[in-house]
Tab-separated table of C-alpha atoms in Angstrom:
chain	number	residue	atom	x	y	z
A	1	MET	CA	121.945	121.163	110.757
A	2	SER	CA	121.384	118.050	112.842
A	3	GLN	CA	117.985	116.740	113.739
A	4	LYS	CA	116.703	114.305	116.313
A	5	VAL	CA	113.493	112.314	115.865
A	6	LEU	CA	111.097	113.150	118.683
A	7	LEU	CA	108.108	111.184	117.344
A	8	THR	CA	107.898	108.523	114.665
A	9	SER	CA	104.879	107.933	112.453
A	10	LYS	CA	103.664	105.160	114.767
A	11	GLU	CA	104.008	107.386	117.838
A	12	VAL	CA	102.158	110.237	116.103
A	13	ASN	CA	99.304	107.842	115.267
A	14	ILE	CA	99.075	106.592	118.861
A	15	ILE	CA	99.022	110.171	120.173
A	16	LEU	CA	96.297	111.190	117.696
A	17	HIS	CA	94.082	108.334	118.926
A	18	ARG	CA	94.714	109.325	122.558
A	19	LEU	CA	93.851	112.959	121.848
A	20	ALA	CA	90.651	111.927	120.028
A	21	CYS	CA	89.623	109.750	122.991
A	22	GLN	CA	90.286	112.598	125.434
A	23	LEU	CA	88.030	114.850	123.360
A	24	ILE	CA	85.272	112.221	123.356
A	25	GLU	CA	85.519	111.882	127.150
A	26	LYS	CA	84.811	115.580	127.569
A	27	HIS	CA	82.547	116.369	124.583
A	28	LEU	CA	80.725	113.051	123.946
A	29	ASP	CA	78.693	113.645	120.749
A	30	PHE	CA	80.131	117.082	119.835
A	31	SER	CA	76.618	118.537	119.560
A	32	ASN	CA	77.810	121.889	121.012
A	33	THR	CA	81.491	121.614	120.108
A	34	VAL	CA	83.442	122.805	117.071
A	35	LEU	CA	87.040	122.225	116.014
A	36	ILE	CA	89.091	125.155	114.717
A	37	GLY	CA	92.441	124.395	113.084
A	38	LEU	CA	94.856	127.302	113.205
A	39	GLN	CA	96.417	128.187	109.855
A	40	PRO	CA	98.744	127.159	108.465
A	41	ARG	CA	99.983	123.938	110.128
A	42	GLY	CA	97.256	123.309	112.681
A	43	ILE	CA	94.865	122.388	109.883
A	44	TYR	CA	96.606	119.056	109.255
A	45	LEU	CA	96.203	118.025	112.884
A	46	ALA	CA	92.599	119.279	112.944
A	47	LYS	CA	91.682	117.294	109.817
A	48	ARG	CA	93.250	114.161	111.295
A	49	ILE	CA	91.404	114.548	114.597
A	50	LYS	CA	88.096	115.096	112.776
A	51	ALA	CA	88.687	112.012	110.599
A	52	LEU	CA	89.460	109.863	113.644
A	53	LEU	CA	86.400	111.089	115.523
A	54	GLU	CA	84.097	110.393	112.579
A	55	GLN	CA	85.631	107.257	111.073
A	56	GLU	CA	87.133	105.401	114.037
A	57	TYR	CA	84.797	106.534	116.817
A	58	GLN	CA	81.560	107.095	114.835
A	59	ILE	CA	80.942	110.667	115.985
A	60	LYS	CA	78.609	112.156	113.378
A	61	LYS	CA	79.442	115.409	111.563
A	62	VAL	CA	82.065	117.088	113.727
A	63	PRO	CA	82.151	120.782	112.668
A	64	LEU	CA	85.612	121.827	111.495
A	65	GLY	CA	86.834	125.275	110.520
A	66	PHE	CA	90.181	126.895	109.752
A	67	LEU	CA	91.230	130.226	111.241
A	68	ASP	CA	93.899	132.514	109.807
A	69	ILE	CA	95.534	134.579	112.555
A	70	THR	CA	98.196	136.338	110.456
A	71	PHE	CA	96.966	139.907	110.914
A	72	PHE	CA	95.881	139.396	114.524
A	73	ARG	CA	99.415	138.603	115.689
A	74	ASP	CA	101.185	141.221	117.808
A	75	ASP	CA	104.392	140.724	115.804
A	76	PHE	CA	103.084	140.703	112.218
A	77	ARG	CA	104.712	144.064	111.320
A	78	ARG	CA	108.029	143.431	113.066
A	79	GLY	CA	109.947	141.210	110.659
A	80	GLU	CA	111.521	141.834	107.296
A	81	LYS	CA	109.761	138.812	105.842
A	82	GLN	CA	106.547	139.495	103.933
A	83	LEU	CA	103.695	137.598	105.548
A	84	GLU	CA	101.283	135.539	103.504
A	85	ALA	CA	97.758	135.287	104.765
A	86	ASN	CA	95.923	131.983	104.674
A	87	LYS	CA	92.230	131.443	104.183
A	88	THR	CA	89.829	131.496	107.094
A	89	GLN	CA	87.071	128.986	106.500
A	90	ILE	CA	84.437	128.853	109.214
A	91	ASP	CA	81.026	127.947	107.825
A	92	PHE	CA	79.192	127.991	111.153
A	93	LEU	CA	78.589	130.302	114.087
A	94	VAL	CA	80.681	129.854	117.199
A	95	GLU	CA	78.165	131.736	119.346
A	96	ASP	CA	77.569	129.697	122.546
A	97	GLN	CA	79.630	126.784	121.171
A	98	LYS	CA	82.554	125.048	122.822
A	99	VAL	CA	85.519	125.835	120.582
A	100	ILE	CA	88.619	123.678	120.477
A	101	PHE	CA	91.611	125.440	118.917
A	102	ILE	CA	93.978	122.953	117.305
A	103	ASP	CA	97.614	123.710	116.485
A	104	ASP	CA	100.702	121.601	115.899
A	105	VAL	CA	103.150	123.318	118.301
A	106	LEU	CA	102.518	125.555	121.300
A	107	TYR	CA	105.630	127.691	121.673
A	108	THR	CA	105.359	131.274	122.991
A	109	GLY	CA	101.554	131.405	123.157
A	110	ARG	CA	101.340	134.379	120.806
A	111	SER	CA	99.499	132.429	118.095
A	112	ILE	CA	96.845	131.368	120.584
A	113	ASN	CA	96.519	134.937	121.832
A	114	ALA	CA	95.939	136.042	118.228
A	115	ALA	CA	93.391	133.247	117.738
A	116	LEU	CA	91.477	134.383	120.818
A	117	THR	CA	91.141	137.815	119.234
A	118	ALA	CA	90.360	136.527	115.733
A	119	ILE	CA	87.594	134.117	116.790
A	120	GLN	CA	85.532	136.985	118.221
A	121	SER	CA	84.585	137.939	114.649
A	122	PHE	CA	82.542	134.725	114.480
A	123	GLY	CA	80.638	135.059	117.733
A	124	ARG	CA	81.205	134.541	121.426
A	125	PRO	CA	82.053	130.934	122.321
A	126	SER	CA	80.786	129.527	125.595
A	127	GLU	CA	84.193	127.965	126.184
A	128	ILE	CA	87.557	127.720	124.428
A	129	GLU	CA	90.021	124.867	124.809
A	130	LEU	CA	93.394	124.191	123.231
A	131	LEU	CA	94.701	120.962	121.710
A	132	VAL	CA	98.318	120.750	120.531
A	133	LEU	CA	100.526	117.942	119.302
A	134	ILE	CA	103.692	119.439	120.846
A	135	ASP	CA	103.909	121.633	123.944
A	136	ARG	CA	107.215	123.509	124.293
A	137	ARG	CA	106.464	124.261	127.918
A	138	PHE	CA	109.545	126.305	128.877
A	139	SER	CA	109.261	128.816	126.022
A	140	ARG	CA	106.042	130.598	126.907
A	141	HIS	CA	105.774	134.386	126.701
A	142	LEU	CA	102.109	134.394	127.714
A	143	PRO	CA	100.283	132.403	130.423
A	144	ILE	CA	98.647	129.963	128.000
A	145	GLN	CA	98.526	126.202	128.590
A	146	PRO	CA	96.991	123.423	126.470
A	147	ASP	CA	93.989	121.437	127.656
A	148	TYR	CA	95.080	118.491	125.506
A	149	ARG	CA	98.705	117.821	124.594
A	150	GLY	CA	100.348	115.080	122.621
A	151	ARG	CA	103.861	115.420	123.975
A	152	GLN	CA	105.794	117.912	126.080
A	153	VAL	CA	109.181	118.892	124.696
A	154	ASP	CA	111.866	120.695	126.624
A	155	ALA	CA	113.795	122.550	123.925
A	156	ILE	CA	116.149	125.477	124.338
A	157	GLU	CA	115.438	128.751	122.533
A	158	ASP	CA	117.658	128.143	119.496
A	159	GLU	CA	116.221	124.680	118.860
A	160	LYS	CA	113.267	124.287	116.524
A	161	VAL	CA	110.519	121.691	116.671
A	162	LYS	CA	109.417	120.654	113.173
A	163	VAL	CA	106.217	118.687	112.689
A	164	SER	CA	105.982	116.837	109.379
A	165	TRP	CA	102.563	115.745	108.120
A	166	TYR	CA	102.138	113.087	105.464
A	167	GLU	CA	99.666	115.269	103.535
A	168	LYS	CA	102.207	118.086	103.174
A	169	ASP	CA	105.662	116.650	103.800
A	170	GLY	CA	105.269	112.995	102.790
A	171	GLU	CA	105.700	111.609	106.321
A	172	ASP	CA	104.325	111.839	109.839
A	173	ALA	CA	107.146	112.704	112.229
A	174	VAL	CA	108.343	115.303	114.717
A	175	TYR	CA	111.948	116.488	114.734
A	176	LEU	CA	114.079	118.611	117.052
A	177	ILE	CA	116.413	120.688	114.886
């Protein structure tokens, strides 16, 4: 299985800073905005964005939660593989808040569709936006587009985009496999 490096650690870091700055441009002090990392791999990106906002750009106390969408997916009963649920951790209300969903790769749009359903259990947001590190723009099954994207990747159906995070995989990188 061959792999091509799409983003190096340095490129990932530059993109994370750009995404954080784009969020600041739109949300300023985050007084009515919350970040929601989608389980399982969106949480690494969400934690990084929160850390940048607070440490590098001095935004105080950016609310961050993690949303498990496993049983809200339209395909969760279709495969042979047993699904493992992750933990939802949202310690705040999203009622009338601006919610920013954060995920590593936007592929078919089905995960985001599931997240839209799942978040309703925590209130009715005033607005929902989407931030992704990688946008596989030609693979969409649903009409969902990111508001903030790190990089667009044109990959064919049998190619996989793998995002490696230092916290989990020992390196920051994005590969096309």
